[in-house]
Short mmCIF file of C-alpha atoms in Angstrom, two decimals:
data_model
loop_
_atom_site.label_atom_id
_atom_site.label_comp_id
_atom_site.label_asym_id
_atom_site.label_seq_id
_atom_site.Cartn_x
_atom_site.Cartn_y
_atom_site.Cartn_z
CA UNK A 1 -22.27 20.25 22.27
CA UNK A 2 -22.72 19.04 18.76
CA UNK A 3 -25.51 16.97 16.84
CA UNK A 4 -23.76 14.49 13.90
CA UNK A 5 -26.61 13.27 11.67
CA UNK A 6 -24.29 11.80 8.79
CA UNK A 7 -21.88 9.31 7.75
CA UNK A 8 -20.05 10.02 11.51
CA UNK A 9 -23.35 9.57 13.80
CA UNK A 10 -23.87 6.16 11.59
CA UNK A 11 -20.01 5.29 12.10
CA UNK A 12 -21.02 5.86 15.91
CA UNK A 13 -23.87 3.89 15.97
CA UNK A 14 -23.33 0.86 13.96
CA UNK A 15 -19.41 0.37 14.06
CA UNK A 16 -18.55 1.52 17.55
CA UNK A 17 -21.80 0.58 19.29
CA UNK A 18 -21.59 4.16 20.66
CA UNK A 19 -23.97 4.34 24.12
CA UNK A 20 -24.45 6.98 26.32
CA UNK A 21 -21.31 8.23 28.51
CA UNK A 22 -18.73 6.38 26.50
CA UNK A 23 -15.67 8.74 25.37
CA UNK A 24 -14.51 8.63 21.91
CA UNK A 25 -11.46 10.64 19.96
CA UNK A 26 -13.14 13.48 18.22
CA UNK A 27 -10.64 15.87 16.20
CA UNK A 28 -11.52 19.29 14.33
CA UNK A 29 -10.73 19.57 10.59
CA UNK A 30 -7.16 21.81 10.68
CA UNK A 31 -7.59 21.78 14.49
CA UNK A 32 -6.70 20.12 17.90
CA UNK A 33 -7.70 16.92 18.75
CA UNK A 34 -10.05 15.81 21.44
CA UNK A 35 -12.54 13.64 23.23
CA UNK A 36 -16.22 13.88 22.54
CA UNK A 37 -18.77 11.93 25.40
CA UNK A 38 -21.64 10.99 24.07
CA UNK A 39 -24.73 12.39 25.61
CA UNK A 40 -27.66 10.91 23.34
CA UNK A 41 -27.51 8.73 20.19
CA UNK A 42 -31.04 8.03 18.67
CA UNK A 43 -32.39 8.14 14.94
CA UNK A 44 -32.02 11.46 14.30
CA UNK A 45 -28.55 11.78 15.45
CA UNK A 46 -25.83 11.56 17.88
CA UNK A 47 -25.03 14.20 20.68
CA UNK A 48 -21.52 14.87 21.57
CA UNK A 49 -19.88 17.02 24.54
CA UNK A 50 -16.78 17.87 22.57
CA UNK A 51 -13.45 19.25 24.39
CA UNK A 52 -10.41 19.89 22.68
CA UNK A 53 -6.67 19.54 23.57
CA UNK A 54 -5.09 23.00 22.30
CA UNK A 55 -2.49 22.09 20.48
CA UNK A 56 -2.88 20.42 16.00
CA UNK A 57 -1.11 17.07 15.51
CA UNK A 58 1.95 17.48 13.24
CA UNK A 59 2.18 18.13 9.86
CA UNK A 60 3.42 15.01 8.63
CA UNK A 61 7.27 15.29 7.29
CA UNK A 62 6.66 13.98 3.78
CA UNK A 63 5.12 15.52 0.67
CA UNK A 64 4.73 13.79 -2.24
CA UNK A 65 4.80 14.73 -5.92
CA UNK A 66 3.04 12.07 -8.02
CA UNK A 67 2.53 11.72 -11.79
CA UNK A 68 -1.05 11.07 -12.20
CA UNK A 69 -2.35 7.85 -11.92
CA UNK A 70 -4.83 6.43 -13.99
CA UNK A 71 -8.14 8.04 -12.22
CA UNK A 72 -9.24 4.51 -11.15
CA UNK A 73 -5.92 3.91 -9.32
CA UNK A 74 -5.75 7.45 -8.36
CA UNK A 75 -9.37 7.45 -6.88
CA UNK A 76 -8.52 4.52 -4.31
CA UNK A 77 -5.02 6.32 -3.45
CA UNK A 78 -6.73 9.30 -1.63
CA UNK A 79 -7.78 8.01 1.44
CA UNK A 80 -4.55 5.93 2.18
CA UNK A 81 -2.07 8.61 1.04
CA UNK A 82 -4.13 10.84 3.91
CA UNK A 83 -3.59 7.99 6.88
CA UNK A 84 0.01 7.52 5.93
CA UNK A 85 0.67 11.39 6.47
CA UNK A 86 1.46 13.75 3.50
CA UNK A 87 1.63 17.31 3.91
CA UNK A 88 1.23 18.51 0.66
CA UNK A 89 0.31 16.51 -2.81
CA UNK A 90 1.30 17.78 -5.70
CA UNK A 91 0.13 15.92 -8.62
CA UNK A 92 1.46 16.38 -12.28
CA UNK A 93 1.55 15.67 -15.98
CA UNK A 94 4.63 13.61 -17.48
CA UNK A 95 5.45 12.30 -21.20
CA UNK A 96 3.71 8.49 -19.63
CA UNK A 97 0.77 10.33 -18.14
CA UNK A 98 -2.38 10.77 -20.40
CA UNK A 99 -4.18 13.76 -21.02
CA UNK A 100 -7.62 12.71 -20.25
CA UNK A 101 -6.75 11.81 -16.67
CA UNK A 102 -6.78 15.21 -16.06
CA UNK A 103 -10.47 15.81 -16.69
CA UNK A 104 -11.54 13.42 -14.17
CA UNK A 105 -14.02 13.75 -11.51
CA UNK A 106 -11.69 11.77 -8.95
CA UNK A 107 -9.21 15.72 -9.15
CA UNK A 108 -12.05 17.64 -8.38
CA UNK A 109 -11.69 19.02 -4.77
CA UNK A 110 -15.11 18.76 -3.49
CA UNK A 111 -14.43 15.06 -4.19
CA UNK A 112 -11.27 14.37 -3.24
CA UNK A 113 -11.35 16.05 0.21
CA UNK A 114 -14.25 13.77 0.99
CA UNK A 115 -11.63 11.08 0.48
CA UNK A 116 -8.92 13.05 2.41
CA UNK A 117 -11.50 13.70 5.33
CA UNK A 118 -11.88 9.29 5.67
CA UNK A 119 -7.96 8.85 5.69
CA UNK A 120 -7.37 11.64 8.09
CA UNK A 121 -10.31 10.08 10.64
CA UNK A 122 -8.85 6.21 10.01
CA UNK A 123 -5.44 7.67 11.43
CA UNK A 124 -6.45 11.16 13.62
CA UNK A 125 -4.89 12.79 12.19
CA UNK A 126 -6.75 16.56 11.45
CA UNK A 127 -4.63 18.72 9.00
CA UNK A 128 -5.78 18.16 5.11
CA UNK A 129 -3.07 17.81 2.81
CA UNK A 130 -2.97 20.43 0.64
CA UNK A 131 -3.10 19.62 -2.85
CA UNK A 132 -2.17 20.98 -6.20
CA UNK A 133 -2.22 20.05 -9.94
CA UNK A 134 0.41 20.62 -12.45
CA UNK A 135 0.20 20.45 -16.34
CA UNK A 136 3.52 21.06 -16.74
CA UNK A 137 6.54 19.29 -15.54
CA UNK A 138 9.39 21.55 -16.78
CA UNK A 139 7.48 24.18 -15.19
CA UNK A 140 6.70 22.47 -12.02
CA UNK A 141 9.92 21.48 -11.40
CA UNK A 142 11.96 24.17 -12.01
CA UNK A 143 10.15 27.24 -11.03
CA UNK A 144 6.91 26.45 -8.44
CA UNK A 145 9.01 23.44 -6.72
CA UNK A 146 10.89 25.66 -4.57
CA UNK A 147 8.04 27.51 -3.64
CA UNK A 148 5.50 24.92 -2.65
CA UNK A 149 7.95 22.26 -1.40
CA UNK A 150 10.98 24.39 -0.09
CA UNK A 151 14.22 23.04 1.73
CA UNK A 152 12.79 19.46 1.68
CA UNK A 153 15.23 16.61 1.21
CA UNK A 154 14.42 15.29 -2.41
CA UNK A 155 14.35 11.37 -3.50
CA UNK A 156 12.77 9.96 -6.80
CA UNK A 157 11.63 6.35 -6.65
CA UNK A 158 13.17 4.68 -9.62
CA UNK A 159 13.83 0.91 -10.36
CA UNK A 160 17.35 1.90 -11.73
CA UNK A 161 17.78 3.16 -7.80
CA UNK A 162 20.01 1.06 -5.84
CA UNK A 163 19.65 2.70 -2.63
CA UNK A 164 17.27 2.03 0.16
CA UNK A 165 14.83 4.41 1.02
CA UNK A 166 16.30 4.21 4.97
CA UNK A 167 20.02 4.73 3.13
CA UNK A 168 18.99 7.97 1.42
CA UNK A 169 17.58 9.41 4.49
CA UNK A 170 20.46 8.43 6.57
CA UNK A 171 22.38 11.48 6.51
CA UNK A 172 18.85 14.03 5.75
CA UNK A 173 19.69 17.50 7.13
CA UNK A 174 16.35 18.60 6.00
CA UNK A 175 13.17 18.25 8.23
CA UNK A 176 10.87 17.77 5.46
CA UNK A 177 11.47 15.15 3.06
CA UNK A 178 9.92 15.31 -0.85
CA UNK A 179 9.43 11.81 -2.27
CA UNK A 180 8.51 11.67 -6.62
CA UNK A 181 7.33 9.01 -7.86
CA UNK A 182 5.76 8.29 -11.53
CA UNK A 183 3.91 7.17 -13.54
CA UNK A 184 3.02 3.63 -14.48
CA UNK A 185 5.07 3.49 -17.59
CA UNK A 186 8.15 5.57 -15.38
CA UNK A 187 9.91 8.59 -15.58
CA UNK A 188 11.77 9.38 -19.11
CA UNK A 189 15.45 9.75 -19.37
CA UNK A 190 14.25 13.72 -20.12
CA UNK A 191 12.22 14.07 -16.53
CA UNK A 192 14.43 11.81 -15.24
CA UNK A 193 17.55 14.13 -15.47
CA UNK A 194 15.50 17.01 -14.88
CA UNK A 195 14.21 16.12 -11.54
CA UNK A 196 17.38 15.03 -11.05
CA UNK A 197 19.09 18.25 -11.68
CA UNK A 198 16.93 20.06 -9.12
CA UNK A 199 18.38 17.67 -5.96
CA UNK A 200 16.22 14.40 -6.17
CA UNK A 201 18.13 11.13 -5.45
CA UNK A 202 16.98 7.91 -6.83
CA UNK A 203 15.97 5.03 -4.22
CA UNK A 204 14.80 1.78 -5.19
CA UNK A 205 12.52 -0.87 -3.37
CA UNK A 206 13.68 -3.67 -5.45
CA UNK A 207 13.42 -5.08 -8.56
CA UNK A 208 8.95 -5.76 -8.81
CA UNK A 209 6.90 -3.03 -10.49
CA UNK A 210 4.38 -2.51 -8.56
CA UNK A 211 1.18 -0.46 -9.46
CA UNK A 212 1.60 3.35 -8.90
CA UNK A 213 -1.33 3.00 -5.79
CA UNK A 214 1.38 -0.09 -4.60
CA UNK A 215 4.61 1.95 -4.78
CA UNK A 216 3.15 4.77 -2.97
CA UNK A 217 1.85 3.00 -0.27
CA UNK A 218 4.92 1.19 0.29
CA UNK A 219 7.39 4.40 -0.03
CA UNK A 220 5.65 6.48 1.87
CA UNK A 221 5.10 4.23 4.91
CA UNK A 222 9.06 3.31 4.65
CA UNK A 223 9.82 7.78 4.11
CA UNK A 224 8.30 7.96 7.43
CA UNK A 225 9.61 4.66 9.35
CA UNK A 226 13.14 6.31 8.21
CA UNK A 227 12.45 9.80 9.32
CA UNK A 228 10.75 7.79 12.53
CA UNK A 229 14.32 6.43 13.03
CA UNK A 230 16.60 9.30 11.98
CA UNK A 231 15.10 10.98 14.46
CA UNK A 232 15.32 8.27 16.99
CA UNK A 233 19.07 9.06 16.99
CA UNK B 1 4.32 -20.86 -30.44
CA UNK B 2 1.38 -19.71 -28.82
CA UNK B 3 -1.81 -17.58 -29.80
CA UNK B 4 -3.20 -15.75 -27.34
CA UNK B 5 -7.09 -14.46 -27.57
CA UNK B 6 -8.05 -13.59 -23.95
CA UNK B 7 -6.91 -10.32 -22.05
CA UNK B 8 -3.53 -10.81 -22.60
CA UNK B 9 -3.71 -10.32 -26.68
CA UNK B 10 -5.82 -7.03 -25.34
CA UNK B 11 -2.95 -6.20 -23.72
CA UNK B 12 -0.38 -6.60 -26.48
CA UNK B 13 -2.63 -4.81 -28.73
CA UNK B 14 -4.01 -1.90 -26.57
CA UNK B 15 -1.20 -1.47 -24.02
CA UNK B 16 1.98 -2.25 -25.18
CA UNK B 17 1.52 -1.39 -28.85
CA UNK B 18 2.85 -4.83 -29.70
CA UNK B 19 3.85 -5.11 -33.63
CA UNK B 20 5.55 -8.11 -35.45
CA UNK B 21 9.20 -8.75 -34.41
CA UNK B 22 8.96 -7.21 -31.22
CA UNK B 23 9.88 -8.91 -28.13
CA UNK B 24 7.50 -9.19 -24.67
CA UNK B 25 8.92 -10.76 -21.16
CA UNK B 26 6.98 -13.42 -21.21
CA UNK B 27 6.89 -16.19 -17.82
CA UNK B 28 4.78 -19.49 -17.36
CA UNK B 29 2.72 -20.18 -14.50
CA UNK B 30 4.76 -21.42 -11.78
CA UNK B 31 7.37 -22.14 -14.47
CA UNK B 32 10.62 -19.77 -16.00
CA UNK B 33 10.51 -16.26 -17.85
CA UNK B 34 11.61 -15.82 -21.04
CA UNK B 35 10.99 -13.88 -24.05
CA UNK B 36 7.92 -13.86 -26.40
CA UNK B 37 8.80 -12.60 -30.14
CA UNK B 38 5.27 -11.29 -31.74
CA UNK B 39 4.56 -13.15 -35.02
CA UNK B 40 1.61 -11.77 -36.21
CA UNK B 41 -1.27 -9.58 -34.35
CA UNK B 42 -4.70 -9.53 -35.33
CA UNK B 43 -8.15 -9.01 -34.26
CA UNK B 44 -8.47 -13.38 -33.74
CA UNK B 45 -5.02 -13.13 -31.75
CA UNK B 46 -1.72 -12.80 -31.07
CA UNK B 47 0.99 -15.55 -32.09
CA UNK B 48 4.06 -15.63 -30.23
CA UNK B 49 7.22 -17.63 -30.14
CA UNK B 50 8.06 -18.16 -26.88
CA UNK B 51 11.77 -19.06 -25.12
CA UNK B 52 12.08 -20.09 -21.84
CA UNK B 53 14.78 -19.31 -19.37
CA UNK B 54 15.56 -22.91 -17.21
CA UNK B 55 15.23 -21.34 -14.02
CA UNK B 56 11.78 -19.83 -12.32
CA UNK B 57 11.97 -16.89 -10.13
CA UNK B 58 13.06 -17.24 -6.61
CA UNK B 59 10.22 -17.59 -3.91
CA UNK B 60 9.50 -14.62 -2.20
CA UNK B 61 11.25 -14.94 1.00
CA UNK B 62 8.29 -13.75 3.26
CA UNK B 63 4.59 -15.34 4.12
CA UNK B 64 1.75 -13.34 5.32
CA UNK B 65 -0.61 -14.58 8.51
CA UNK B 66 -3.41 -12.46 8.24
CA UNK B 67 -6.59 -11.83 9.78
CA UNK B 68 -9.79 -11.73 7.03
CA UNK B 69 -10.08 -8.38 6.38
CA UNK B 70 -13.38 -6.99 5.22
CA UNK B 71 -13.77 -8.61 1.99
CA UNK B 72 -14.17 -5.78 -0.11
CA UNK B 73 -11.12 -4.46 1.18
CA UNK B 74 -9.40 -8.37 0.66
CA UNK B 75 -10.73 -7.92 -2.73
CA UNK B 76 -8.51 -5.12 -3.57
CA UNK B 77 -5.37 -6.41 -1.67
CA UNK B 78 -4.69 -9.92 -3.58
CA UNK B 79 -2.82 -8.41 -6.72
CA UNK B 80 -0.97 -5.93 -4.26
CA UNK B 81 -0.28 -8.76 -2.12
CA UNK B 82 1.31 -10.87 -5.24
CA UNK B 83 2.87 -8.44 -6.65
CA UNK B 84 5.13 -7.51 -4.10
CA UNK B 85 5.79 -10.86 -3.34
CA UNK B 86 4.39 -13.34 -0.81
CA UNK B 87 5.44 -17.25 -0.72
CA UNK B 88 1.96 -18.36 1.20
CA UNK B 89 -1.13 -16.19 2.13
CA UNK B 90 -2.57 -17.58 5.40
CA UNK B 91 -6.09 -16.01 6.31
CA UNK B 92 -7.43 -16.38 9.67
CA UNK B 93 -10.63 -15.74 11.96
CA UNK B 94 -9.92 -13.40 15.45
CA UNK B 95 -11.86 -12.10 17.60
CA UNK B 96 -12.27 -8.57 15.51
CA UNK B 97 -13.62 -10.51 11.98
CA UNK B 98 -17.36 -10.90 11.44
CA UNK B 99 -18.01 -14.54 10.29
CA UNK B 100 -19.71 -13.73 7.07
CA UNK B 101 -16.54 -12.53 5.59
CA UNK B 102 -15.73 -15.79 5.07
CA UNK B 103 -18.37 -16.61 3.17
CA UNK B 104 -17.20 -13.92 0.48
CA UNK B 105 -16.76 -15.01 -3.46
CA UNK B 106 -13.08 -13.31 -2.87
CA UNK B 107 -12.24 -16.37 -1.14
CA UNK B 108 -13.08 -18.84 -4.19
CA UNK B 109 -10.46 -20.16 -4.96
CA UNK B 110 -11.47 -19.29 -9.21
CA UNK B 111 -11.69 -15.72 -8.13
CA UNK B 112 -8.28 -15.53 -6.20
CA UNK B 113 -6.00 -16.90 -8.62
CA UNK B 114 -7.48 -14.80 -11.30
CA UNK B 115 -6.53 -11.10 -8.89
CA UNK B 116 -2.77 -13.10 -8.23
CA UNK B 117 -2.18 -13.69 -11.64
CA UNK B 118 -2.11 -9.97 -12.19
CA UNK B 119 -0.41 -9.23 -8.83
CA UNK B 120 2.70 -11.71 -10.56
CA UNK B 121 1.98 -10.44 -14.06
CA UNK B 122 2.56 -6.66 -13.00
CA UNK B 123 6.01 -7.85 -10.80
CA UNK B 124 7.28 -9.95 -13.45
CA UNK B 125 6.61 -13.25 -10.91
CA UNK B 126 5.37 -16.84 -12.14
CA UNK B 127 5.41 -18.45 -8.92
CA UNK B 128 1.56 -18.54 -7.62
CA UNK B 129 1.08 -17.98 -3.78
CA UNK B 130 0.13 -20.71 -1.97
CA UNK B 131 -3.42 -19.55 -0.01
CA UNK B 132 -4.86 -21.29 2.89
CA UNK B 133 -8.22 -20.24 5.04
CA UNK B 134 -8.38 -20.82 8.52
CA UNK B 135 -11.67 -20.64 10.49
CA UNK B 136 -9.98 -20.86 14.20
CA UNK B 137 -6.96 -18.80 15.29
CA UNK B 138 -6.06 -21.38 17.86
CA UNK B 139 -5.86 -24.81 16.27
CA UNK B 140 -4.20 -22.53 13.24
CA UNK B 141 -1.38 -21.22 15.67
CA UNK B 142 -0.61 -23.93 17.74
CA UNK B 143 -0.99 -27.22 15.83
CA UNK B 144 -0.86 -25.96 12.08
CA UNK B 145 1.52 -22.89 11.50
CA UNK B 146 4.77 -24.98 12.26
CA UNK B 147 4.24 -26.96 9.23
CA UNK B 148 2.44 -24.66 7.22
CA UNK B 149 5.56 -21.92 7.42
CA UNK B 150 8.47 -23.99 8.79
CA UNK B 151 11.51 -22.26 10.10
CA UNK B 152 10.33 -18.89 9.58
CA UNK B 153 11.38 -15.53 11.87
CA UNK B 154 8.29 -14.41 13.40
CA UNK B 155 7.25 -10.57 13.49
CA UNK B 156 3.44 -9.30 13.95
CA UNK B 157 2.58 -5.80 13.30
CA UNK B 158 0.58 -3.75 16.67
CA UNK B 159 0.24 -0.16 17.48
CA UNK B 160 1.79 -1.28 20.28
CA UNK B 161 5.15 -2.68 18.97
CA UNK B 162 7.86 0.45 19.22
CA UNK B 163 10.17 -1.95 16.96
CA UNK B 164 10.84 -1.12 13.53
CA UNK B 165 10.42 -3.92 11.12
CA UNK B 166 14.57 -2.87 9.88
CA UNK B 167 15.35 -3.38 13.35
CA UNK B 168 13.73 -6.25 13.78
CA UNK B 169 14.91 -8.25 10.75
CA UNK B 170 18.54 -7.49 11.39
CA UNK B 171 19.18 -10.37 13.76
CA UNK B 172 17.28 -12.75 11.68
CA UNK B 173 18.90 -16.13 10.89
CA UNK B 174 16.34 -17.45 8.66
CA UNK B 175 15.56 -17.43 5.41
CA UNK B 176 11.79 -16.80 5.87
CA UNK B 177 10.16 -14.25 7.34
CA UNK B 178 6.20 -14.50 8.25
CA UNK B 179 4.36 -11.82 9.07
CA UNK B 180 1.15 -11.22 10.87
CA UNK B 181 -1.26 -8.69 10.17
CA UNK B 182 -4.37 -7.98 12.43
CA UNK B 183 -7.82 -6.98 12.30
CA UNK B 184 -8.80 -3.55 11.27
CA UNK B 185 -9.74 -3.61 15.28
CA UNK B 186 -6.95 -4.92 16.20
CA UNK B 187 -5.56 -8.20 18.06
CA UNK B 188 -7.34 -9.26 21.00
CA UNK B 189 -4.69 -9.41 24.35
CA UNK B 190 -5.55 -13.55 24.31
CA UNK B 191 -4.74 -13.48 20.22
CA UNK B 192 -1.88 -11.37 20.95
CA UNK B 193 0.06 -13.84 23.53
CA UNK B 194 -1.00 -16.92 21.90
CA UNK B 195 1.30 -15.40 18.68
CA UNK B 196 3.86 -14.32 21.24
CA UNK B 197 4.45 -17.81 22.74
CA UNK B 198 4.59 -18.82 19.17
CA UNK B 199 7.59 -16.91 18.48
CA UNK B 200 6.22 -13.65 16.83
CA UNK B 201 7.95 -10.38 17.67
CA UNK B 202 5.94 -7.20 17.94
CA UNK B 203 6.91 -4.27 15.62
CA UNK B 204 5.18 -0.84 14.64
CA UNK B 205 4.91 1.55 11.71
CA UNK B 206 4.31 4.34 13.88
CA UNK B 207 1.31 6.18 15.52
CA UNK B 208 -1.16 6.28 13.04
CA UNK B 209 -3.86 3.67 12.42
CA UNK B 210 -4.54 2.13 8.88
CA UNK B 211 -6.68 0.21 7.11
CA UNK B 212 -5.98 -3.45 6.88
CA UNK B 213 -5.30 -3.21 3.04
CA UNK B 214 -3.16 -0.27 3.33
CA UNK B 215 -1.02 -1.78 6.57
CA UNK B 216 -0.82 -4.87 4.63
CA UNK B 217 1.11 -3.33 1.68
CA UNK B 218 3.00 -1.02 3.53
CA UNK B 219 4.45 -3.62 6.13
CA UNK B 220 5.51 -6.50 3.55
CA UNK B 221 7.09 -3.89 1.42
CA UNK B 222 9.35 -2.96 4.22
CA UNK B 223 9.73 -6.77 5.01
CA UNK B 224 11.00 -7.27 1.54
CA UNK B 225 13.98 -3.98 1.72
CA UNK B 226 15.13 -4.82 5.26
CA UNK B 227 15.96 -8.51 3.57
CA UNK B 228 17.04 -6.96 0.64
CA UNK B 229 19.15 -4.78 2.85
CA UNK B 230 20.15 -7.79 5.30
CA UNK B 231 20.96 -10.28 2.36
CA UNK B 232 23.50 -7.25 1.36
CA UNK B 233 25.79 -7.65 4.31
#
């Protein structure tokens, strides 16, 4: 039995119309999903009869490593990034990212889990993404990558890429896939080469810039409807 | 020539760095790109010369039938929307969407084309989406859709479709595509068969449940590459 008296009894009571007896999908933070019935719901809270399946959804196959977004854009991408599936987010500097992004509140992990926590309950899912947060490129990329991201299939969004996001992963022998994309401005023909150099292939999704919160969105739902399909086969 | 004093001389000035003799893309509302040579910048303005290609950009080849999402989340998704490309934006009641959404300032007209603007701005587009609001699913569906999106291939996104939106594009023998896009709840099973009779195809994204905003991106982006990808063959 557990008593919610926050954000999740008020979720209960005033989006779901949660009464007493109904079932809902409960799930533990880095644990198993489950079904909790409710046995009271009244000011002060909402009682639950939790049980729990045994087994933790998947990790999700796709990790992402983003230049930083402009805290604004990077503050909304949370949330969504977490109900699209990422395993791990690794978040870095590059020559179009500016310094002062990197002293904002929206990187600090006691606020950006909060925003992890709502993506993972819009799409139960349970496992947090793990995240991390890079000054340095060069260093990033050519001696933590194959650490924190190891034998992942590598792409780079770029709009000099001709090839579809489904084309690249076509022929993936990897079961994890790593997907860079950057910053507003792009990559420069330095990072460009560099990331290039350590495996990543360059897809395209056409010929609009779209915002950094846009692009990510869109490439990471299409990374996983490809891996969805490759799989399929 | 043209001197510009509102957020776009900001822009010059703060974002792009924009000194004399330098050349912007520029693009007309609804009318052709071209190229805007800075003559002078100052603190009253910015004076450009301004060519015009003779052609406008093509019209995106997909429309969007969606269901009012909450409106702070619709306030968020109009430059998104725009600037991945949308030839008409059809809202709609359904079951799942509370009435007073639709009394929301993000459905002024005033307020809308202001958010597209920047969605076409950012993707390099001059062609405005046509918007239209509809307050009853049914009379929209069955007496108005055939005229408002003529000849177009019919796909709605559910949980429940298991076809991907690649797969589902690759027989299509129009030129438009229009897609349909739910209620953060969902479809009711009466809203879902009246769109079936009307022609619309189910297809997924997968397992996971997102928010209206985030779906909404995610699915026309992958509209846009599969016709991309189709167009190539």
């Amino acid at each position: 039995m557990v008593t919610l008296a926050d954000r999740r009894a008020d979720h209960i009571r005033e989006v779901l119309h949660g009464r007493e007896g109904q079932s809902l999908r409960i799930g533990r933070l880095n644990g198993a999903l489950g079904t909790g019935m409710i046995k009271t719901v009244g000011p002060e809270g909402v009682t639950l009869r939790c049980s729990f399946a045994e087994a933790m959804p998947e990790r999700p196959r796709a990790d992402l490593l983003l230049a930083m977004p402009r805290p604004k854009a990077m503050k909304r991408l949370w949330a969504p990034l977490a109900s699209l599936g990422v395993g791990r987010i690794i978040l870095t500097n590059a020559q179009k990212v500016e310094r002062y992004y990197f002293d904002s509140h929206v990187l600090e992990p006691a606020f950006y889990a909060e925003q992890l926590k709502e993506g993972l309950e819009q799409a139960m899912d349970t496992r947090m993404p793990e995240v991390s947060i890079h000054r340095q490129l060069k260093v990033l990329i050519e001696d933590e990558l194959d650490t924190l991201a190891p034998d992942t299939f590598r792409i780079m969004a770029d709009p000099s890429g001709s090839t579809r996001v489904t084309e690249a992963l076509q022929e993936n022998p990897h079961s994890r896939i790593l997907l860079a994309v950057g910053p507003e401005g792009g990559w420069s023909e330095y990072e460009r080469d560099l990331l290039a150099k350590r495996g990543f292939a360059a897809v395209g999704i056409g010929p609009r810039i779209l915002r950094t919160d846009t692009a990510c969105i869109a490439l990471l739902a299409m990374v996983h409807d490809a891996a969805r399909d490759a799989r399929k086969r």
